[in-house]
PDB file of C-alpha atoms in Angstrom:
ATOM      1  CA  UNK A 765       0.547  40.763  -7.616  1.00  0.00           C
ATOM      2  CA  UNK A 766       2.591  40.912 -10.688  1.00  0.00           C
ATOM      3  CA  UNK A 767       0.762  42.295 -13.415  1.00  0.00           C
ATOM      4  CA  UNK A 768       0.294  39.655 -16.405  1.00  0.00           C
ATOM      5  CA  UNK A 769       2.224  39.984 -19.526  1.00  0.00           C
ATOM      6  CA  UNK A 770       0.328  41.981 -22.572  1.00  0.00           C
ATOM      7  CA  UNK A 771       1.941  40.446 -25.216  1.00  0.00           C
ATOM      8  CA  UNK A 772      -0.111  39.601 -28.056  1.00  0.00           C
ATOM      9  CA  UNK A 773       1.546  36.450 -29.670  1.00  0.00           C
ATOM     10  CA  UNK A 774      -1.170  34.155 -30.479  1.00  0.00           C
ATOM     11  CA  UNK A 775      -0.714  30.196 -30.677  1.00  0.00           C
ATOM     12  CA  UNK A 776      -1.070  30.370 -34.547  1.00  0.00           C
ATOM     13  CA  UNK A 777       2.600  30.906 -34.332  1.00  0.00           C
ATOM     14  CA  UNK A 778       4.765  29.143 -32.000  1.00  0.00           C
ATOM     15  CA  UNK A 779       2.529  26.582 -30.915  1.00  0.00           C
ATOM     16  CA  UNK A 780       1.854  25.292 -34.585  1.00  0.00           C
ATOM     17  CA  UNK A 781       4.643  22.687 -34.914  1.00  0.00           C
ATOM     18  CA  UNK A 782       2.876  19.543 -34.614  1.00  0.00           C
ATOM     19  CA  UNK A 783      -0.471  18.699 -35.006  1.00  0.00           C
ATOM     20  CA  UNK A 784      -2.641  15.489 -33.740  1.00  0.00           C
ATOM     21  CA  UNK A 785      -5.441  14.665 -36.491  1.00  0.00           C
ATOM     22  CA  UNK A 786      -7.716  11.435 -36.197  1.00  0.00           C
ATOM     23  CA  UNK A 787      -9.304  10.408 -39.293  1.00  0.00           C
ATOM     24  CA  UNK A 788     -13.621  10.625 -39.054  1.00  0.00           C
ATOM     25  CA  UNK A 789     -14.964   7.108 -38.660  1.00  0.00           C
ATOM     26  CA  UNK A 790     -17.967   4.978 -40.941  1.00  0.00           C
ATOM     27  CA  UNK A 791     -20.349   5.944 -38.088  1.00  0.00           C
ATOM     28  CA  UNK A 792     -19.492   9.592 -38.385  1.00  0.00           C
ATOM     29  CA  UNK A 793     -23.168  10.266 -39.509  1.00  0.00           C
ATOM     30  CA  UNK A 794     -24.361   9.223 -35.872  1.00  0.00           C
ATOM     31  CA  UNK A 795     -21.955  12.373 -34.739  1.00  0.00           C
ATOM     32  CA  UNK A 796     -23.555  14.960 -32.012  1.00  0.00           C
ATOM     33  CA  UNK A 797     -25.669  17.562 -33.467  1.00  0.00           C
ATOM     34  CA  UNK A 798     -27.794  20.576 -32.262  1.00  0.00           C
ATOM     35  CA  UNK A 799     -28.220  21.552 -36.082  1.00  0.00           C
ATOM     36  CA  UNK A 800     -27.163  25.020 -35.516  1.00  0.00           C
ATOM     37  CA  UNK A 801     -25.962  25.207 -39.258  1.00  0.00           C
ATOM     38  CA  UNK A 802     -28.251  22.809 -40.682  1.00  0.00           C
ATOM     39  CA  UNK A 803     -31.694  21.893 -41.808  1.00  0.00           C
ATOM     40  CA  UNK A 804     -31.053  18.106 -39.942  1.00  0.00           C
ATOM     41  CA  UNK A 805     -29.388  16.577 -42.656  1.00  0.00           C
ATOM     42  CA  UNK A 806     -26.733  13.834 -42.362  1.00  0.00           C
ATOM     43  CA  UNK A 807     -23.183  13.805 -43.205  1.00  0.00           C
ATOM     44  CA  UNK A 808     -22.139  11.531 -46.424  1.00  0.00           C
ATOM     45  CA  UNK A 809     -18.971   9.752 -44.990  1.00  0.00           C
ATOM     46  CA  UNK A 810     -16.830   9.707 -48.481  1.00  0.00           C
ATOM     47  CA  UNK A 811     -17.420  13.133 -48.608  1.00  0.00           C
ATOM     48  CA  UNK A 812     -16.301  13.866 -45.218  1.00  0.00           C
ATOM     49  CA  UNK A 813     -13.224  11.427 -45.276  1.00  0.00           C
ATOM     50  CA  UNK A 814     -12.377  13.401 -48.279  1.00  0.00           C
ATOM     51  CA  UNK A 815     -12.406  16.639 -46.832  1.00  0.00           C
ATOM     52  CA  UNK A 816     -10.416  15.645 -43.581  1.00  0.00           C
ATOM     53  CA  UNK A 817      -7.749  14.450 -46.210  1.00  0.00           C
ATOM     54  CA  UNK A 818      -7.636  17.603 -47.933  1.00  0.00           C
ATOM     55  CA  UNK A 819      -7.603  19.200 -44.419  1.00  0.00           C
ATOM     56  CA  UNK A 820      -4.743  17.085 -43.258  1.00  0.00           C
ATOM     57  CA  UNK A 821      -2.595  18.025 -46.328  1.00  0.00           C
ATOM     58  CA  UNK A 822      -2.788  21.110 -46.040  1.00  0.00           C
ATOM     59  CA  UNK A 823      -1.076  21.192 -42.529  1.00  0.00           C
ATOM     60  CA  UNK A 824       1.626  18.938 -44.127  1.00  0.00           C
ATOM     61  CA  UNK A 825       1.860  21.751 -47.297  1.00  0.00           C
ATOM     62  CA  UNK A 826       2.433  24.588 -44.391  1.00  0.00           C
ATOM     63  CA  UNK A 827       5.561  21.926 -43.058  1.00  0.00           C
ATOM     64  CA  UNK A 828       3.668  21.008 -39.882  1.00  0.00           C
ATOM     65  CA  UNK A 829       4.691  17.672 -38.138  1.00  0.00           C
ATOM     66  CA  UNK A 830       1.153  15.892 -38.648  1.00  0.00           C
ATOM     67  CA  UNK A 831       0.252  12.887 -36.093  1.00  0.00           C
ATOM     68  CA  UNK A 832      -2.871  11.313 -38.020  1.00  0.00           C
ATOM     69  CA  UNK A 833      -4.613   8.973 -35.591  1.00  0.00           C
ATOM     70  CA  UNK A 834      -6.845   6.101 -36.620  1.00  0.00           C
ATOM     71  CA  UNK A 835     -10.711   6.551 -36.457  1.00  0.00           C
ATOM     72  CA  UNK A 836     -12.700   4.567 -33.549  1.00  0.00           C
ATOM     73  CA  UNK A 837     -15.783   3.191 -34.900  1.00  0.00           C
ATOM     74  CA  UNK A 838     -17.595   3.298 -31.562  1.00  0.00           C
ATOM     75  CA  UNK A 839     -17.129   6.893 -31.160  1.00  0.00           C
ATOM     76  CA  UNK A 840     -18.886   9.136 -34.274  1.00  0.00           C
ATOM     77  CA  UNK A 841     -17.415  12.365 -32.863  1.00  0.00           C
ATOM     78  CA  UNK A 842     -13.340  10.848 -32.500  1.00  0.00           C
ATOM     79  CA  UNK A 843     -12.461  12.905 -35.335  1.00  0.00           C
ATOM     80  CA  UNK A 844     -13.358  16.220 -33.191  1.00  0.00           C
ATOM     81  CA  UNK A 845     -10.121  16.289 -31.374  1.00  0.00           C
ATOM     82  CA  UNK A 846      -9.833  19.171 -29.983  1.00  0.00           C
ATOM     83  CA  UNK A 847     -12.325  18.707 -27.136  1.00  0.00           C
ATOM     84  CA  UNK A 848     -10.230  16.144 -25.416  1.00  0.00           C
ATOM     85  CA  UNK A 849      -6.850  18.232 -24.421  1.00  0.00           C
ATOM     86  CA  UNK A 850      -6.569  21.799 -23.429  1.00  0.00           C
ATOM     87  CA  UNK A 851      -2.711  22.009 -24.290  1.00  0.00           C
ATOM     88  CA  UNK A 852      -0.792  25.936 -22.876  1.00  0.00           C
ATOM     89  CA  UNK A 853       2.539  25.666 -24.116  1.00  0.00           C
ATOM     90  CA  UNK A 854       3.495  21.972 -23.795  1.00  0.00           C
ATOM     91  CA  UNK A 855       1.371  21.947 -20.515  1.00  0.00           C
ATOM     92  CA  UNK A 856      -1.675  19.629 -20.892  1.00  0.00           C
ATOM     93  CA  UNK A 857      -4.927  20.373 -19.070  1.00  0.00           C
ATOM     94  CA  UNK A 858      -6.993  16.836 -19.812  1.00  0.00           C
ATOM     95  CA  UNK A 859     -11.137  18.133 -19.267  1.00  0.00           C
ATOM     96  CA  UNK A 860     -14.001  15.828 -18.911  1.00  0.00           C
ATOM     97  CA  UNK A 861     -15.803  16.245 -21.746  1.00  0.00           C
ATOM     98  CA  UNK A 862     -19.276  17.692 -21.536  1.00  0.00           C
ATOM     99  CA  UNK A 863     -20.920  15.159 -23.722  1.00  0.00           C
ATOM    100  CA  UNK A 864     -20.614  11.712 -21.881  1.00  0.00           C
ATOM    101  CA  UNK A 865     -20.624   9.752 -24.876  1.00  0.00           C
ATOM    102  CA  UNK A 866     -17.538  10.933 -26.088  1.00  0.00           C
ATOM    103  CA  UNK A 867     -15.625  10.427 -22.682  1.00  0.00           C
ATOM    104  CA  UNK A 868     -14.272   7.281 -24.279  1.00  0.00           C
ATOM    105  CA  UNK A 869     -12.618   9.148 -27.190  1.00  0.00           C
ATOM    106  CA  UNK A 870      -9.814  10.666 -24.592  1.00  0.00           C
ATOM    107  CA  UNK A 871      -7.523   7.643 -23.968  1.00  0.00           C
ATOM    108  CA  UNK A 872      -6.008   7.846 -27.234  1.00  0.00           C
ATOM    109  CA  UNK A 873      -5.511  11.148 -27.218  1.00  0.00           C
ATOM    110  CA  UNK A 874      -3.915  11.464 -23.740  1.00  0.00           C
ATOM    111  CA  UNK A 875      -1.314   8.485 -24.824  1.00  0.00           C
ATOM    112  CA  UNK A 876      -0.201  10.307 -27.872  1.00  0.00           C
ATOM    113  CA  UNK A 877      -0.101  13.698 -26.268  1.00  0.00           C
ATOM    114  CA  UNK A 878       1.359  12.643 -22.859  1.00  0.00           C
ATOM    115  CA  UNK A 879       4.971  11.823 -23.696  1.00  0.00           C
ATOM    116  CA  UNK A 880       5.506  15.454 -25.202  1.00  0.00           C
ATOM    117  CA  UNK A 881       4.318  17.657 -22.480  1.00  0.00           C
ATOM    118  CA  UNK A 882       6.337  19.774 -19.565  1.00  0.00           C
ATOM    119  CA  UNK A 883       3.501  18.815 -17.513  1.00  0.00           C
ATOM    120  CA  UNK A 884       0.063  16.536 -16.659  1.00  0.00           C
ATOM    121  CA  UNK A 885      -2.991  18.077 -15.497  1.00  0.00           C
ATOM    122  CA  UNK A 886      -6.407  16.412 -14.924  1.00  0.00           C
ATOM    123  CA  UNK A 887     -10.182  17.761 -14.810  1.00  0.00           C
ATOM    124  CA  UNK A 888     -11.903  16.619 -11.726  1.00  0.00           C
ATOM    125  CA  UNK A 889     -15.327  15.281 -11.021  1.00  0.00           C
ATOM    126  CA  UNK A 890     -17.835  16.975 -10.996  1.00  0.00           C
ATOM    127  CA  UNK A 891     -16.189  19.757 -13.296  1.00  0.00           C
ATOM    128  CA  UNK A 892     -16.772  19.655 -16.749  1.00  0.00           C
ATOM    129  CA  UNK A 893     -14.892  21.215 -19.866  1.00  0.00           C
ATOM    130  CA  UNK A 894     -14.714  20.822 -23.784  1.00  0.00           C
ATOM    131  CA  UNK A 895     -11.586  22.257 -25.382  1.00  0.00           C
ATOM    132  CA  UNK A 896     -13.893  23.968 -27.906  1.00  0.00           C
ATOM    133  CA  UNK A 897     -14.870  26.410 -25.267  1.00  0.00           C
ATOM    134  CA  UNK A 898     -11.223  28.103 -25.074  1.00  0.00           C
ATOM    135  CA  UNK A 899      -9.884  30.894 -27.300  1.00  0.00           C
ATOM    136  CA  UNK A 900      -6.572  32.111 -27.084  1.00  0.00           C
ATOM    137  CA  UNK A 901      -5.717  35.827 -27.661  1.00  0.00           C
ATOM    138  CA  UNK A 902      -1.881  36.319 -26.894  1.00  0.00           C
ATOM    139  CA  UNK A 903      -1.457  35.377 -23.242  1.00  0.00           C
ATOM    140  CA  UNK A 904      -5.289  36.162 -22.060  1.00  0.00           C
ATOM    141  CA  UNK A 905      -7.794  33.120 -22.670  1.00  0.00           C
ATOM    142  CA  UNK A 906     -11.542  33.303 -22.614  1.00  0.00           C
ATOM    143  CA  UNK A 907     -13.393  30.056 -22.074  1.00  0.00           C
ATOM    144  CA  UNK A 908     -17.205  30.070 -22.584  1.00  0.00           C
ATOM    145  CA  UNK A 909     -19.989  28.647 -20.407  1.00  0.00           C
ATOM    146  CA  UNK A 910     -21.729  26.827 -22.170  1.00  0.00           C
ATOM    147  CA  UNK A 911     -24.381  23.405 -22.425  1.00  0.00           C
ATOM    148  CA  UNK A 912     -20.689  21.611 -22.415  1.00  0.00           C
ATOM    149  CA  UNK A 913     -18.444  23.313 -19.803  1.00  0.00           C
ATOM    150  CA  UNK A 914     -19.526  23.845 -16.183  1.00  0.00           C
ATOM    151  CA  UNK A 915     -18.457  25.882 -13.616  1.00  0.00           C
ATOM    152  CA  UNK A 916     -17.017  23.665 -11.753  1.00  0.00           C
ATOM    153  CA  UNK A 917     -14.457  22.581 -14.946  1.00  0.00           C
ATOM    154  CA  UNK A 918     -13.784  26.262 -15.965  1.00  0.00           C
ATOM    155  CA  UNK A 919     -12.693  27.089 -12.459  1.00  0.00           C
ATOM    156  CA  UNK A 920     -10.192  23.876 -12.441  1.00  0.00           C
ATOM    157  CA  UNK A 921      -8.983  25.218 -16.027  1.00  0.00           C
ATOM    158  CA  UNK A 922      -8.636  28.643 -14.463  1.00  0.00           C
ATOM    159  CA  UNK A 923      -6.386  27.623 -11.639  1.00  0.00           C
ATOM    160  CA  UNK A 924      -4.628  25.587 -13.944  1.00  0.00           C
ATOM    161  CA  UNK A 925      -3.841  28.784 -16.514  1.00  0.00           C
ATOM    162  CA  UNK A 926      -3.159  30.951 -13.258  1.00  0.00           C
ATOM    163  CA  UNK A 927      -0.299  28.825 -12.503  1.00  0.00           C
ATOM    164  CA  UNK A 928       0.980  29.234 -15.701  1.00  0.00           C
ATOM    165  CA  UNK A 929       0.868  32.962 -15.366  1.00  0.00           C
ATOM    166  CA  UNK A 930      -1.895  33.548 -17.642  1.00  0.00           C
ATOM    167  CA  UNK A 931      -5.004  35.711 -17.312  1.00  0.00           C
ATOM    168  CA  UNK A 932      -8.337  34.388 -17.826  1.00  0.00           C
ATOM    169  CA  UNK A 933     -12.326  35.568 -18.122  1.00  0.00           C
ATOM    170  CA  UNK A 934     -15.592  33.765 -18.530  1.00  0.00           C
ATOM    171  CA  UNK A 935     -18.075  34.480 -21.214  1.00  0.00           C
ATOM    172  CA  UNK A 936     -21.191  32.887 -21.338  1.00  0.00           C
ATOM    173  CA  UNK A 937     -21.737  31.255 -24.771  1.00  0.00           C
ATOM    174  CA  UNK A 938     -25.606  31.770 -25.840  1.00  0.00           C
ATOM    175  CA  UNK A 939     -27.613  28.648 -25.816  1.00  0.00           C
ATOM    176  CA  UNK A 940     -28.044  28.360 -29.781  1.00  0.00           C
ATOM    177  CA  UNK A 941     -24.112  27.740 -30.039  1.00  0.00           C
ATOM    178  CA  UNK A 942     -22.292  24.400 -28.524  1.00  0.00           C
ATOM    179  CA  UNK A 943     -18.993  26.082 -28.221  1.00  0.00           C
ATOM    180  CA  UNK A 944     -17.245  29.684 -27.679  1.00  0.00           C
ATOM    181  CA  UNK A 945     -15.035  28.657 -31.019  1.00  0.00           C
ATOM    182  CA  UNK A 946     -18.524  28.142 -32.654  1.00  0.00           C
ATOM    183  CA  UNK A 947     -18.653  31.937 -32.675  1.00  0.00           C
ATOM    184  CA  UNK A 948     -15.479  33.381 -32.855  1.00  0.00           C
ATOM    185  CA  UNK A 949     -11.502  32.740 -33.438  1.00  0.00           C
ATOM    186  CA  UNK A 950      -8.400  34.909 -33.867  1.00  0.00           C
ATOM    187  CA  UNK A 951      -6.829  34.447 -36.675  1.00  0.00           C
ATOM    188  CA  UNK A 952      -3.217  36.499 -36.436  1.00  0.00           C
ATOM    189  CA  UNK A 953      -2.440  38.150 -33.051  1.00  0.00           C
ATOM    190  CA  UNK A 954      -4.576  41.559 -33.837  1.00  0.00           C
ATOM    191  CA  UNK A 955      -7.818  40.249 -34.985  1.00  0.00           C
ATOM    192  CA  UNK A 956     -10.794  38.555 -33.379  1.00  0.00           C
ATOM    193  CA  UNK A 957     -13.894  37.788 -35.487  1.00  0.00           C
ATOM    194  CA  UNK A 958     -17.048  37.721 -34.028  1.00  0.00           C
ATOM    195  CA  UNK A 959     -20.841  37.339 -35.229  1.00  0.00           C
ATOM    196  CA  UNK A 960     -22.597  40.614 -35.482  1.00  0.00           C
ATOM    197  CA  UNK A 961     -25.394  39.521 -33.290  1.00  0.00           C
ATOM    198  CA  UNK A 962     -23.494  38.588 -30.687  1.00  0.00           C
ATOM    199  CA  UNK A 963     -21.373  41.437 -30.502  1.00  0.00           C
ATOM    200  CA  UNK A 964     -23.185  42.711 -27.651  1.00  0.00           C
ATOM    201  CA  UNK A 965     -23.365  39.395 -25.697  1.00  0.00           C
ATOM    202  CA  UNK A 966     -19.797  38.013 -25.926  1.00  0.00           C
ATOM    203  CA  UNK A 967     -17.544  40.455 -23.855  1.00  0.00           C
ATOM    204  CA  UNK A 968     -13.925  40.142 -24.243  1.00  0.00           C
ATOM    205  CA  UNK A 969     -12.837  41.265 -21.131  1.00  0.00           C
ATOM    206  CA  UNK A 970      -9.360  43.278 -21.014  1.00  0.00           C
ATOM    207  CA  UNK A 971      -8.865  42.717 -24.674  1.00  0.00           C
ATOM    208  CA  UNK A 972      -5.538  44.364 -25.372  1.00  0.00           C
ATOM    209  CA  UNK A 973      -6.044  47.894 -27.502  1.00  0.00           C
ATOM    210  CA  UNK A 974      -3.829  46.392 -30.479  1.00  0.00           C
ATOM    211  CA  UNK A 975      -6.548  43.808 -31.185  1.00  0.00           C
ATOM    212  CA  UNK A 976      -9.193  44.721 -33.496  1.00  0.00           C
ATOM    213  CA  UNK A 977     -13.089  42.753 -32.915  1.00  0.00           C
ATOM    214  CA  UNK A 978     -14.217  42.932 -36.404  1.00  0.00           C
ATOM    215  CA  UNK A 979     -18.014  41.925 -36.967  1.00  0.00           C
ATOM    216  CA  UNK A 980     -19.171  39.209 -39.442  1.00  0.00           C
ATOM    217  CA  UNK A 981     -22.594  39.072 -41.206  1.00  0.00           C
ATOM    218  CA  UNK A 982     -24.958  36.480 -38.917  1.00  0.00           C
ATOM    219  CA  UNK A 983     -25.176  34.566 -42.090  1.00  0.00           C
ATOM    220  CA  UNK A 984     -21.318  34.198 -42.030  1.00  0.00           C
ATOM    221  CA  UNK A 985     -21.377  33.010 -38.518  1.00  0.00           C
ATOM    222  CA  UNK A 986     -19.852  29.459 -39.431  1.00  0.00           C
ATOM    223  CA  UNK A 987     -16.872  31.751 -41.431  1.00  0.00           C
ATOM    224  CA  UNK A 988     -15.773  33.007 -38.432  1.00  0.00           C
ATOM    225  CA  UNK A 989     -13.918  29.776 -36.829  1.00  0.00           C
ATOM    226  CA  UNK A 990     -10.714  30.228 -38.382  1.00  0.00           C
ATOM    227  CA  UNK A 991      -7.046  28.530 -38.181  1.00  0.00           C
ATOM    228  CA  UNK A 992      -3.923  31.063 -38.267  1.00  0.00           C
ATOM    229  CA  UNK A 993      -0.188  29.703 -39.048  1.00  0.00           C
ATOM    230  CA  UNK A 994       1.824  32.547 -39.602  1.00  0.00           C
ATOM    231  CA  UNK A 995       0.746  34.779 -42.242  1.00  0.00           C
ATOM    232  CA  UNK A 996      -1.741  32.213 -43.647  1.00  0.00           C
ATOM    233  CA  UNK A 997      -5.362  31.703 -42.019  1.00  0.00           C
ATOM    234  CA  UNK A 998      -7.555  28.605 -43.041  1.00  0.00           C
ATOM    235  CA  UNK A 999     -11.069  29.342 -43.359  1.00  0.00           C
ATOM    236  CA  UNK A1000     -14.109  27.527 -44.524  1.00  0.00           C
ATOM    237  CA  UNK A1001     -14.686  27.659 -48.176  1.00  0.00           C
ATOM    238  CA  UNK A1002     -18.038  29.357 -49.152  1.00  0.00           C
ATOM    239  CA  UNK A1003     -17.711  32.792 -47.104  1.00  0.00           C
ATOM    240  CA  UNK A1004     -16.776  35.975 -48.913  1.00  0.00           C
ATOM    241  CA  UNK A1005     -16.928  38.279 -46.207  1.00  0.00           C
ATOM    242  CA  UNK A1006     -14.579  36.463 -43.842  1.00  0.00           C
ATOM    243  CA  UNK A1007     -12.051  36.292 -47.171  1.00  0.00           C
ATOM    244  CA  UNK A1008     -12.223  39.675 -48.243  1.00  0.00           C
ATOM    245  CA  UNK A1009     -11.607  41.073 -44.763  1.00  0.00           C
ATOM    246  CA  UNK A1010      -9.243  38.885 -43.852  1.00  0.00           C
ATOM    247  CA  UNK A1011      -7.377  39.201 -47.536  1.00  0.00           C
ATOM    248  CA  UNK A1012      -7.123  43.300 -46.801  1.00  0.00           C
ATOM    249  CA  UNK A1013      -5.823  42.637 -43.720  1.00  0.00           C
ATOM    250  CA  UNK A1014      -2.666  41.150 -45.952  1.00  0.00           C
ATOM    251  CA  UNK A1015      -3.484  37.488 -44.738  1.00  0.00           C
ATOM    252  CA  UNK A1016      -3.045  34.626 -47.232  1.00  0.00           C
ATOM    253  CA  UNK A1017      -6.280  32.892 -47.203  1.00  0.00           C
ATOM    254  CA  UNK A1018      -6.358  28.655 -47.946  1.00  0.00           C
ATOM    255  CA  UNK A1019      -9.808  27.766 -48.248  1.00  0.00           C
ATOM    256  CA  UNK A1020     -11.161  24.415 -47.228  1.00  0.00           C
ATOM    257  CA  UNK A1021     -14.418  22.449 -48.095  1.00  0.00           C
ATOM    258  CA  UNK A1022     -15.931  21.800 -44.649  1.00  0.00           C
ATOM    259  CA  UNK A1023     -19.855  20.943 -45.643  1.00  0.00           C
ATOM    260  CA  UNK A1024     -19.753  17.651 -44.237  1.00  0.00           C
ATOM    261  CA  UNK A1025     -18.638  18.363 -40.529  1.00  0.00           C
ATOM    262  CA  UNK A1026     -20.273  22.038 -40.957  1.00  0.00           C
ATOM    263  CA  UNK A1027     -23.729  19.292 -40.926  1.00  0.00           C
ATOM    264  CA  UNK A1028     -22.656  17.845 -37.450  1.00  0.00           C
ATOM    265  CA  UNK A1029     -21.435  21.203 -35.630  1.00  0.00           C
ATOM    266  CA  UNK A1030     -18.103  20.898 -36.139  1.00  0.00           C
ATOM    267  CA  UNK A1031     -15.601  23.402 -37.647  1.00  0.00           C
ATOM    268  CA  UNK A1032     -11.927  23.777 -38.691  1.00  0.00           C
ATOM    269  CA  UNK A1033     -10.391  24.370 -35.203  1.00  0.00           C
ATOM    270  CA  UNK A1034     -12.449  20.890 -34.420  1.00  0.00           C
ATOM    271  CA  UNK A1035     -10.400  18.597 -36.677  1.00  0.00           C
ATOM    272  CA  UNK A1036      -7.208  19.210 -34.626  1.00  0.00           C
ATOM    273  CA  UNK A1037      -4.738  19.665 -31.473  1.00  0.00           C
ATOM    274  CA  UNK A1038      -1.563  21.253 -31.612  1.00  0.00           C
ATOM    275  CA  UNK A1039       1.906  21.505 -29.651  1.00  0.00           C
ATOM    276  CA  UNK A1040       5.246  22.848 -29.460  1.00  0.00           C
TER     277      UNK A1040
END
């Protein structure tokens, strides 16, 4: 078998030219949550909308083409577009989300993305997988087995990746966490952020030696979710350790308030879908 490529060139560069986002609906306070990061308080819709507008404006300032979709009131979680499509080098795998109440969100995403894709693939029953359970580090994909993603869904996505020439590995997501991306991210091609307490649980097989795993204090777990775009990295406001470490690595930091999305287990990456 031909060896897989080992060049680390994350999606934070070539894949981030166009971005799909969707406004939070007025029903946002009813979004699904495990209260992993909060004490069960409900998000404030007006503040969530303000924070989302700042999120969108950040992409515009960075020169990305932003496709802003209207909110769908019947789907409180609809702004979390990441879960509804898995885009790899402009090939798309449409998953079946592990949250039954969210299945209707996908139609608008399908209609928006499909014209821009090289090929289209579909998850089949009984497969379940959420976009939030996929982390790309260069040409390697790590897929979280979680409450939302099962063996069948993961297997189908791995087959999709294999046919495109990519390597993939499965990671068991701790039961207290919603998704794999809740716990980690790659802000650039050489860094992987993970919380200290999960360092022994999250095993990243065949991770290139050029990638440095940086352990973040558990009280800043939420800050481990980042979006890298070139030499800039978007982080959630209020996570000083994450900010200081990435600044020392030479990255330009952009901080965004995320309190209302945090209240319903939403992170930075949850709110966007990128394609070339």
